[in-house]
PDB file of C-alpha atoms and ligand atoms in Angstrom:
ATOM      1  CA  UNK B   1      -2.764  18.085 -24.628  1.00  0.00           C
ATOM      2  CA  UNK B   2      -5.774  15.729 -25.119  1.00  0.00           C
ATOM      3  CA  UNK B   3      -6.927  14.051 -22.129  1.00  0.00           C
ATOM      4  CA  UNK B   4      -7.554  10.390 -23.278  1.00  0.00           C
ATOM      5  CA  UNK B   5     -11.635  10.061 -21.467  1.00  0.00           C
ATOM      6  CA  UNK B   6     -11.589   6.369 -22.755  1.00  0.00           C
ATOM      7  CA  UNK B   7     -10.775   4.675 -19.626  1.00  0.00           C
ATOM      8  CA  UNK B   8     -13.841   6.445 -17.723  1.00  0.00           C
ATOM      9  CA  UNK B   9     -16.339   5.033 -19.464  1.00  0.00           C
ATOM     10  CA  UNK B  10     -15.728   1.378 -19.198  1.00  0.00           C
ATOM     11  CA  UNK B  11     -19.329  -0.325 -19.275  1.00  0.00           C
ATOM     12  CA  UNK B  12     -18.661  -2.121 -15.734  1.00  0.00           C
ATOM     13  CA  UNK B  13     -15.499  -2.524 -14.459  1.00  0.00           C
ATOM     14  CA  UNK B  14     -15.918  -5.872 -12.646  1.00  0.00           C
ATOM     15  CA  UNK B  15     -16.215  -7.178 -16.081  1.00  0.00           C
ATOM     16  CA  UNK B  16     -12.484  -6.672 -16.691  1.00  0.00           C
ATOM     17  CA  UNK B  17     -11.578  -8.790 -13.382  1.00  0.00           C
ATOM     18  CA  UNK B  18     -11.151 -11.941 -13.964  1.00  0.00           C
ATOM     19  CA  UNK B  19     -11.241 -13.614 -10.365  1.00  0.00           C
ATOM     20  CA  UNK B  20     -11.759 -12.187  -7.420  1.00  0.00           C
ATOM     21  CA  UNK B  21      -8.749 -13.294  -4.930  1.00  0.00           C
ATOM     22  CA  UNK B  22     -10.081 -11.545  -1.700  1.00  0.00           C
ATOM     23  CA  UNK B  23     -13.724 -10.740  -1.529  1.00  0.00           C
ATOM     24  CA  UNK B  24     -15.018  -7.665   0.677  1.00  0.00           C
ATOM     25  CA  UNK B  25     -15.919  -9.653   3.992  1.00  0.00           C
ATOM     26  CA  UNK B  26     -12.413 -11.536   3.918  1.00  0.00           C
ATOM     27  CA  UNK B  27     -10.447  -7.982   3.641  1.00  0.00           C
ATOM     28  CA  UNK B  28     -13.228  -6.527   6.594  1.00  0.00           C
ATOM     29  CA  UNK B  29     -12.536  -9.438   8.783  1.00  0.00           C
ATOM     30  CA  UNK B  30      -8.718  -8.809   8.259  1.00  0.00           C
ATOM     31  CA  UNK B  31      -8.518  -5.525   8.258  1.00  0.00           C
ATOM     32  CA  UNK B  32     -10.572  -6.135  12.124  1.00  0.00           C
ATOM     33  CA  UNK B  33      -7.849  -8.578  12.994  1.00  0.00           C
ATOM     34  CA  UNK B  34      -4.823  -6.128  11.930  1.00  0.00           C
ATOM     35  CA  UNK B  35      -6.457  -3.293  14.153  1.00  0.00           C
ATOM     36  CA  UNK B  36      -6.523  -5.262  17.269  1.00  0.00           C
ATOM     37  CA  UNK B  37      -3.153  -5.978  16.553  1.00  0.00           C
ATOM     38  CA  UNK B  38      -1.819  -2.751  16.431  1.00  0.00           C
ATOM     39  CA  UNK B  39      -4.451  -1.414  19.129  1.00  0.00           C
ATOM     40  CA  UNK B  40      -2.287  -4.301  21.594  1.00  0.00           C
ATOM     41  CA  UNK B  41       0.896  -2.906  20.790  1.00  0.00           C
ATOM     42  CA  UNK B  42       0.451   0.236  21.132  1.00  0.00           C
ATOM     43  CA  UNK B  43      -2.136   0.795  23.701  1.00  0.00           C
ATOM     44  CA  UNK B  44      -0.550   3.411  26.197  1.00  0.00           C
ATOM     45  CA  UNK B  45       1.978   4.685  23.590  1.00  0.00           C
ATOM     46  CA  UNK B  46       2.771   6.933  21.135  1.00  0.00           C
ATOM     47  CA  UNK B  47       1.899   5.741  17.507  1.00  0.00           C
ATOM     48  CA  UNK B  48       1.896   7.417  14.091  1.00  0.00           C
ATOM     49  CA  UNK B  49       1.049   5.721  10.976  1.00  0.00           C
ATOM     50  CA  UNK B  50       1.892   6.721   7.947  1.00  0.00           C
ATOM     51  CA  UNK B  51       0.346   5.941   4.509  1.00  0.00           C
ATOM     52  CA  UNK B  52       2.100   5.524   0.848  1.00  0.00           C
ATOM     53  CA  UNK B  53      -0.027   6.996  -1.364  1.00  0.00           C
ATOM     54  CA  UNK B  54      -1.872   6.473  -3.475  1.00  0.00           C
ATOM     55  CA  UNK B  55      -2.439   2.804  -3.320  1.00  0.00           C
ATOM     56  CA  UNK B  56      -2.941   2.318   0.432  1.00  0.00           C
ATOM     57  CA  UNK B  57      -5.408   5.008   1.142  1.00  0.00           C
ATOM     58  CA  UNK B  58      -8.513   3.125   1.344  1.00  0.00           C
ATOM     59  CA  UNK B  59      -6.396   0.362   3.406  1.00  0.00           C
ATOM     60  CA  UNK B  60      -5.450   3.352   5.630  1.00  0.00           C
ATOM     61  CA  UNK B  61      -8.953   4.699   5.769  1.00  0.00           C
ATOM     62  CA  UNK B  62     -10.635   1.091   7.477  1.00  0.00           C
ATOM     63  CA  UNK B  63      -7.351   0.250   9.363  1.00  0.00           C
ATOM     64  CA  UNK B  64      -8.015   3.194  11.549  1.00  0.00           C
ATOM     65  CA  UNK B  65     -11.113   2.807  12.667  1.00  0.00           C
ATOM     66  CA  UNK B  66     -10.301  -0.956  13.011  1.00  0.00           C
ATOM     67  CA  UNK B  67      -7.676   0.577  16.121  1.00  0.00           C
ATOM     68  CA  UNK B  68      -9.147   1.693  19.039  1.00  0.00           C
ATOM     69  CA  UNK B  69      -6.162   3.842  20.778  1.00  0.00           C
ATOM     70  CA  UNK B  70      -5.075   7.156  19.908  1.00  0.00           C
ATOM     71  CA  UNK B  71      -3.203   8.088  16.876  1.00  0.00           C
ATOM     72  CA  UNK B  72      -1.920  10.323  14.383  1.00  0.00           C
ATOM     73  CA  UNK B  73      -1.585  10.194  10.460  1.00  0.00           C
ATOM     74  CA  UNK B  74       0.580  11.273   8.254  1.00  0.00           C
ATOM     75  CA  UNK B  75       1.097  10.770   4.512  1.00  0.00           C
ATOM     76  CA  UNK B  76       3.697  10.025   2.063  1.00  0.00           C
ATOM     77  CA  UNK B  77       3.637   9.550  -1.412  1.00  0.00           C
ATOM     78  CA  UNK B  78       6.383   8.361  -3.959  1.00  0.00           C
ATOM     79  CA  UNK B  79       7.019   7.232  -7.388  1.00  0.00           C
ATOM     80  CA  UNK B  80       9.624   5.012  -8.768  1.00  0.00           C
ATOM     81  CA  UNK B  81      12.294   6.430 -11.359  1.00  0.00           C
ATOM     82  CA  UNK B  82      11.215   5.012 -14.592  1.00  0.00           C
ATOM     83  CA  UNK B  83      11.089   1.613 -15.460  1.00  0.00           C
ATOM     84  CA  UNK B  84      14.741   1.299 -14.758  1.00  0.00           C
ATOM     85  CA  UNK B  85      14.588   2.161 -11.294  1.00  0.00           C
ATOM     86  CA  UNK B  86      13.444  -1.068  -9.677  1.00  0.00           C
ATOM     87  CA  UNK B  87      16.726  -2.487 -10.189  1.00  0.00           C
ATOM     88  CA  UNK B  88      18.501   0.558  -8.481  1.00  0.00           C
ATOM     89  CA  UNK B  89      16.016   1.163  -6.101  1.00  0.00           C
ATOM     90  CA  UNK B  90      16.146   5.052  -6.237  1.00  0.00           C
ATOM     91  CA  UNK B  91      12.721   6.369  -5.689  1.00  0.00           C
ATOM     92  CA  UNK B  92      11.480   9.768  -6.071  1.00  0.00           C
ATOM     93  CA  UNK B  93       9.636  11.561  -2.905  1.00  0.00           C
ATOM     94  CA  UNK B  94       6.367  13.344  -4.501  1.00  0.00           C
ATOM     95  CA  UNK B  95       5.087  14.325  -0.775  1.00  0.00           C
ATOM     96  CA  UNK B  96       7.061  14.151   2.045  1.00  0.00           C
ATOM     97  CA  UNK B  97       5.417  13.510   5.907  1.00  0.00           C
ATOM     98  CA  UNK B  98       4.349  17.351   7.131  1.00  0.00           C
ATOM     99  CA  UNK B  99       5.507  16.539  10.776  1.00  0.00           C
ATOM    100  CA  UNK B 100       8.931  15.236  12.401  1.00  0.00           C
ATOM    101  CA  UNK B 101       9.251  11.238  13.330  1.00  0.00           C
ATOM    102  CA  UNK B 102      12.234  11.921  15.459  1.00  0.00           C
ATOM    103  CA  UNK B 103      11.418   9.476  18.463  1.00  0.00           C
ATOM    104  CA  UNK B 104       7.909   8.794  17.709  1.00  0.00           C
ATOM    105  CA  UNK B 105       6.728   4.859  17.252  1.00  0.00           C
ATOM    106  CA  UNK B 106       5.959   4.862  13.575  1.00  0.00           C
ATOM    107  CA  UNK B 107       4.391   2.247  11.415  1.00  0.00           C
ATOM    108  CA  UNK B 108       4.637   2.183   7.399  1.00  0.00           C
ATOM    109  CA  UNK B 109       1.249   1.432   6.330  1.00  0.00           C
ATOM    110  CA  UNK B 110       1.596   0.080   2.746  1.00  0.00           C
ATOM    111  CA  UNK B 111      -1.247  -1.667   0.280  1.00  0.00           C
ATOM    112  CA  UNK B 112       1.176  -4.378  -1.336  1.00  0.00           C
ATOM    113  CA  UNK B 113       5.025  -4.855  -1.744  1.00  0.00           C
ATOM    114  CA  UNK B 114       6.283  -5.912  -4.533  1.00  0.00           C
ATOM    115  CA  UNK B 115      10.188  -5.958  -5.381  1.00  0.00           C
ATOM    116  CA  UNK B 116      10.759  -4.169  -1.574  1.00  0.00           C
ATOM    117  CA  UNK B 117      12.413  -1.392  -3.771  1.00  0.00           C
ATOM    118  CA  UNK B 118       9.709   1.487  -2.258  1.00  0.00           C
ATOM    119  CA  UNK B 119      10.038   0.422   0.934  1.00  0.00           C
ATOM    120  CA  UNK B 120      13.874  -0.655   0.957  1.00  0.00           C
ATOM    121  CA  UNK B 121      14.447   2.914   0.085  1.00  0.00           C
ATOM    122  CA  UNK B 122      11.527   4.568   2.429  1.00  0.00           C
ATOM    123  CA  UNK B 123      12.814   2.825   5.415  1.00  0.00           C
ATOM    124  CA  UNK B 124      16.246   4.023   4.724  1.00  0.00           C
ATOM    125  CA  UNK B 125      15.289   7.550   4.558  1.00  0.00           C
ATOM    126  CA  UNK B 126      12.961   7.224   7.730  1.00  0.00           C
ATOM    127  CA  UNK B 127      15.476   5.567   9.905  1.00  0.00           C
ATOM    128  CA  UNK B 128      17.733   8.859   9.289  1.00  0.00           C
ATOM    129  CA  UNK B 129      14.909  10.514  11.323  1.00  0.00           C
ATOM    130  CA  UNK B 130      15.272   9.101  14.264  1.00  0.00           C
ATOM    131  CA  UNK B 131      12.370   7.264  15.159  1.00  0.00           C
ATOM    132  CA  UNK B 132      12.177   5.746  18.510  1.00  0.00           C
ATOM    133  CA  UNK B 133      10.869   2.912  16.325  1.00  0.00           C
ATOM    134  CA  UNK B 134       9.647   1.644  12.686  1.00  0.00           C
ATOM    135  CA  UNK B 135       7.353  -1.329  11.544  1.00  0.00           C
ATOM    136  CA  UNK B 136       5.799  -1.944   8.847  1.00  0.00           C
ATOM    137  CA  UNK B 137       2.080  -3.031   7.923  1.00  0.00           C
ATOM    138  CA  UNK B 138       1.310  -3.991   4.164  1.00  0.00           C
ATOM    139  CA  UNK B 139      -2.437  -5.551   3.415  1.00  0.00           C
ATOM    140  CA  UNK B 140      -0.707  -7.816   0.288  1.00  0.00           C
ATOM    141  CA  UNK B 141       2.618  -9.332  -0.119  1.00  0.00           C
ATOM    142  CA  UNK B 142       4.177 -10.913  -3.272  1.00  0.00           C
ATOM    143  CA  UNK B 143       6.787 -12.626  -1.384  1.00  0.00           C
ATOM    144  CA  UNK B 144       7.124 -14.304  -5.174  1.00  0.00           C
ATOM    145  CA  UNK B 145       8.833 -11.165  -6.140  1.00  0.00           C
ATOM    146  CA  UNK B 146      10.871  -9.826  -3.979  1.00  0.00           C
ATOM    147  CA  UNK B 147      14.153  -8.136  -4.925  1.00  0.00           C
ATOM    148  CA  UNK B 148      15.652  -7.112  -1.948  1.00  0.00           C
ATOM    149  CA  UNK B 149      14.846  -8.037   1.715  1.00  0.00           C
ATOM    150  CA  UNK B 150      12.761  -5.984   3.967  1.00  0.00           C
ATOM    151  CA  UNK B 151      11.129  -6.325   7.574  1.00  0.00           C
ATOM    152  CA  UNK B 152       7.701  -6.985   7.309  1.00  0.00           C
ATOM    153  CA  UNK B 153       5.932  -6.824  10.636  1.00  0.00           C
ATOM    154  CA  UNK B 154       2.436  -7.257   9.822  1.00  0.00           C
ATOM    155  CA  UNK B 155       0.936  -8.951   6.454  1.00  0.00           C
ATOM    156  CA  UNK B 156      -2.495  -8.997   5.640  1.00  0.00           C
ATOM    157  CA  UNK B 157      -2.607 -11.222   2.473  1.00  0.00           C
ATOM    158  CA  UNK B 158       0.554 -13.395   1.033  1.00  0.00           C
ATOM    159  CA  UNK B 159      -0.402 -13.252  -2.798  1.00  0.00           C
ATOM    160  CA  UNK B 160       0.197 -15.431  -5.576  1.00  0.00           C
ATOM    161  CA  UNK B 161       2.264 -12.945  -8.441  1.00  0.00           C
ATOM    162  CA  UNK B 162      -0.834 -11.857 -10.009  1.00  0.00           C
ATOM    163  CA  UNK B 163      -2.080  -8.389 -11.488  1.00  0.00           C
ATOM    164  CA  UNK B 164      -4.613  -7.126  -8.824  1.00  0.00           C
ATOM    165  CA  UNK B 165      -6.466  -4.275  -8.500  1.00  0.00           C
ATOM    166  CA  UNK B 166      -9.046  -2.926  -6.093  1.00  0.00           C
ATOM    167  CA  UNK B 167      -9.206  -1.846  -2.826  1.00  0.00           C
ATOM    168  CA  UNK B 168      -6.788   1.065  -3.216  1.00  0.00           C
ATOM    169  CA  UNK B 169      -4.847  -0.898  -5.926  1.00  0.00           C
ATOM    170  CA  UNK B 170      -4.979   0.732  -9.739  1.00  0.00           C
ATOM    171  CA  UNK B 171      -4.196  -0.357 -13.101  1.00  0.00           C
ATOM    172  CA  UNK B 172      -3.779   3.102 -15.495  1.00  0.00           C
ATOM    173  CA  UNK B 173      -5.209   4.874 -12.209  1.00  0.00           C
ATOM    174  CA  UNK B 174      -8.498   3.565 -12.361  1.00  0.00           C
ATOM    175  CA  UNK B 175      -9.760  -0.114 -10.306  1.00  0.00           C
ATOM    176  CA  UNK B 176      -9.219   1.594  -6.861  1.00  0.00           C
ATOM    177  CA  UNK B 177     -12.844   1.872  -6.174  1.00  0.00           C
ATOM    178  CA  UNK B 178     -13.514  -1.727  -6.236  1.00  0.00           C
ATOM    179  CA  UNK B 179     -14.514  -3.234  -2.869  1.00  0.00           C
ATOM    180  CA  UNK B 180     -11.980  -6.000  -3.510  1.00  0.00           C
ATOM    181  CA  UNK B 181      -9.086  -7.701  -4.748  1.00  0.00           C
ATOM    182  CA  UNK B 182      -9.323  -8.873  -8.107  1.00  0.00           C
ATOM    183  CA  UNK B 183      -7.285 -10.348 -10.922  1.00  0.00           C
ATOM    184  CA  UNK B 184      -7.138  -7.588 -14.139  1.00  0.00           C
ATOM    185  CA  UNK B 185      -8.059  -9.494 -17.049  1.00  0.00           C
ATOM    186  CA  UNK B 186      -5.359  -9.709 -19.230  1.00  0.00           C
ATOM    187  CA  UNK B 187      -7.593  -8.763 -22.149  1.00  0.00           C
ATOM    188  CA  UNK B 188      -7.416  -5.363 -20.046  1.00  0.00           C
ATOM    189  CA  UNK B 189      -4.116  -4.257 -20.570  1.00  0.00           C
ATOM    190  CA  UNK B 190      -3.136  -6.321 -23.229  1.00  0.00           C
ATOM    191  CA  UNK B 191      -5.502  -4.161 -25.187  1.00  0.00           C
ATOM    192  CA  UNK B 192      -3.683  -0.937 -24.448  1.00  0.00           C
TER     193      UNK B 192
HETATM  194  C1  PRP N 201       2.875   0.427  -5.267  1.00  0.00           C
HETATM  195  C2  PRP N 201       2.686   0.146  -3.782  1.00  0.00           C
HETATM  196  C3  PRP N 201       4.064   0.283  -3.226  1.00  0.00           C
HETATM  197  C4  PRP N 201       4.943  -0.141  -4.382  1.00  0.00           C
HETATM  198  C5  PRP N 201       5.398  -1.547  -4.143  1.00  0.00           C
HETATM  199  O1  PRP N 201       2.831   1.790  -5.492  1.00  0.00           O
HETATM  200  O2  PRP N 201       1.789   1.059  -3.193  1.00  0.00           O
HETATM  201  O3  PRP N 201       4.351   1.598  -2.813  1.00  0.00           O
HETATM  202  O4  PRP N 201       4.155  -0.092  -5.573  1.00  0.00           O
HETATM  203  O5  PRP N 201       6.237  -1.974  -5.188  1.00  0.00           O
HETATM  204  P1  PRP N 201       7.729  -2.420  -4.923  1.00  0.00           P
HETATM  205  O6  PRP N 201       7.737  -3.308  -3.730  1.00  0.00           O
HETATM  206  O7  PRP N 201       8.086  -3.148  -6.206  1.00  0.00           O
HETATM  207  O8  PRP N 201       8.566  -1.189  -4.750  1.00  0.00           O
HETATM  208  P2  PRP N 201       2.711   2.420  -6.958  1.00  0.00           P
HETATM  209  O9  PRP N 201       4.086   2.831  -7.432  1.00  0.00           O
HETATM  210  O10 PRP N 201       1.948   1.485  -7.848  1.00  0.00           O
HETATM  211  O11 PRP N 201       1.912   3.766  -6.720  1.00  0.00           O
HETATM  212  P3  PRP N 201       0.406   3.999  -6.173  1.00  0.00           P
HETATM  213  O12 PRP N 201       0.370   3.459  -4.758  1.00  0.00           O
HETATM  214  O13 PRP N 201       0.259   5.492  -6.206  1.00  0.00           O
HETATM  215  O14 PRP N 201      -0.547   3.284  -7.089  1.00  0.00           O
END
């Protein structure tokens, strides 16, 4: 099969955003403030947090450095059934975590929830672990959007429902790179 190379050589991507609705220092200064937070509760205990891939990597990456207790990572990734699945919320594990939660303090570190499908259905299966407990920490929300109810413990951004990208956050894959959260142009994917 052809590998469409199209998308790879857009001139400059920050062309195709058309605002920025976080800018680098905001996220930084957040990011700080989310990392003392977690650094209080946990001091003197256990704590794992785990990622959802893709999109929360580079979240994941400056949240931990923002802590300053001991931790471990772990990783997760998933993928939603087709189109149709946000209204069942059945998603599909692609990588499970390599190590047991059962009565470790875990926190869900995700980049932006959406419809609370992924995590509706992550929680579920994590809670069947046994952990001694589970928050979760998600850099956007789109309260706008939600679908089904989840706890949210710790939000970094409450979005308006727009098409971002940036800062771990793709469109087609590509846009993670960006250094922050902007509005896709809708010339972008309208195009496509
Ligand atoms: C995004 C995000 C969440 C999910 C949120 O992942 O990272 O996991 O969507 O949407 P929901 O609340 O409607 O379920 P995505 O499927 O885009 O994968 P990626 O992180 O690999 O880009």
């Amino acid at each position: 099969m052809a590998i469409d190379i199209s998308k790879f050589s857009r001139p400059d991507m920050h062309n195709d955003i058309a605002a920025v609705l976080v800018n680098e220092a905001t996220i930084a200064a957040r990011v700080h403030e989310l990392g003392a937070a977690i650094s209080r509760e946990y001091a003197g205990k256990d704590l794992l947090l785990i990622s959802v891939l893709k999109g929360s990597v580079v979240f994941m990456a400056d949240l931990v450095r923002a802590i300053t207790v001991p931790h471990e990572i772990d990783f997760m990734a998933t993928s939603s059934y087709g189109s149709g699945t946000s209204s069942t919320g059945v998603v599909r594990i692609l990588k499970d975590l390599s190590i047991s939660i059962e009565g470790r303090n875990v926190v869900v570190v995700e980049d932006i929830i959406d419809s609370g499908h992924t995590l509706h259905y992550l929680l579920r299966l994590l809670r069947d672990r046994n952990p001694a407990t589970l928050r979760v920490m998600t850099l956007l929300d789109k309260p706008d959007r939600r679908e089904v109810d989840i706890p949210v413990d710790w939000v970094g951004f409450s979005i308006p429902n727009e098409f971002v990208v940036g800062y771990g956050l793709d469109y087609n894959e590509i846009y993670r790179n960006l250094p922050y959260i902007g509005v896709l142009s809708p010339s972008v994917y309208s195009a496509e």
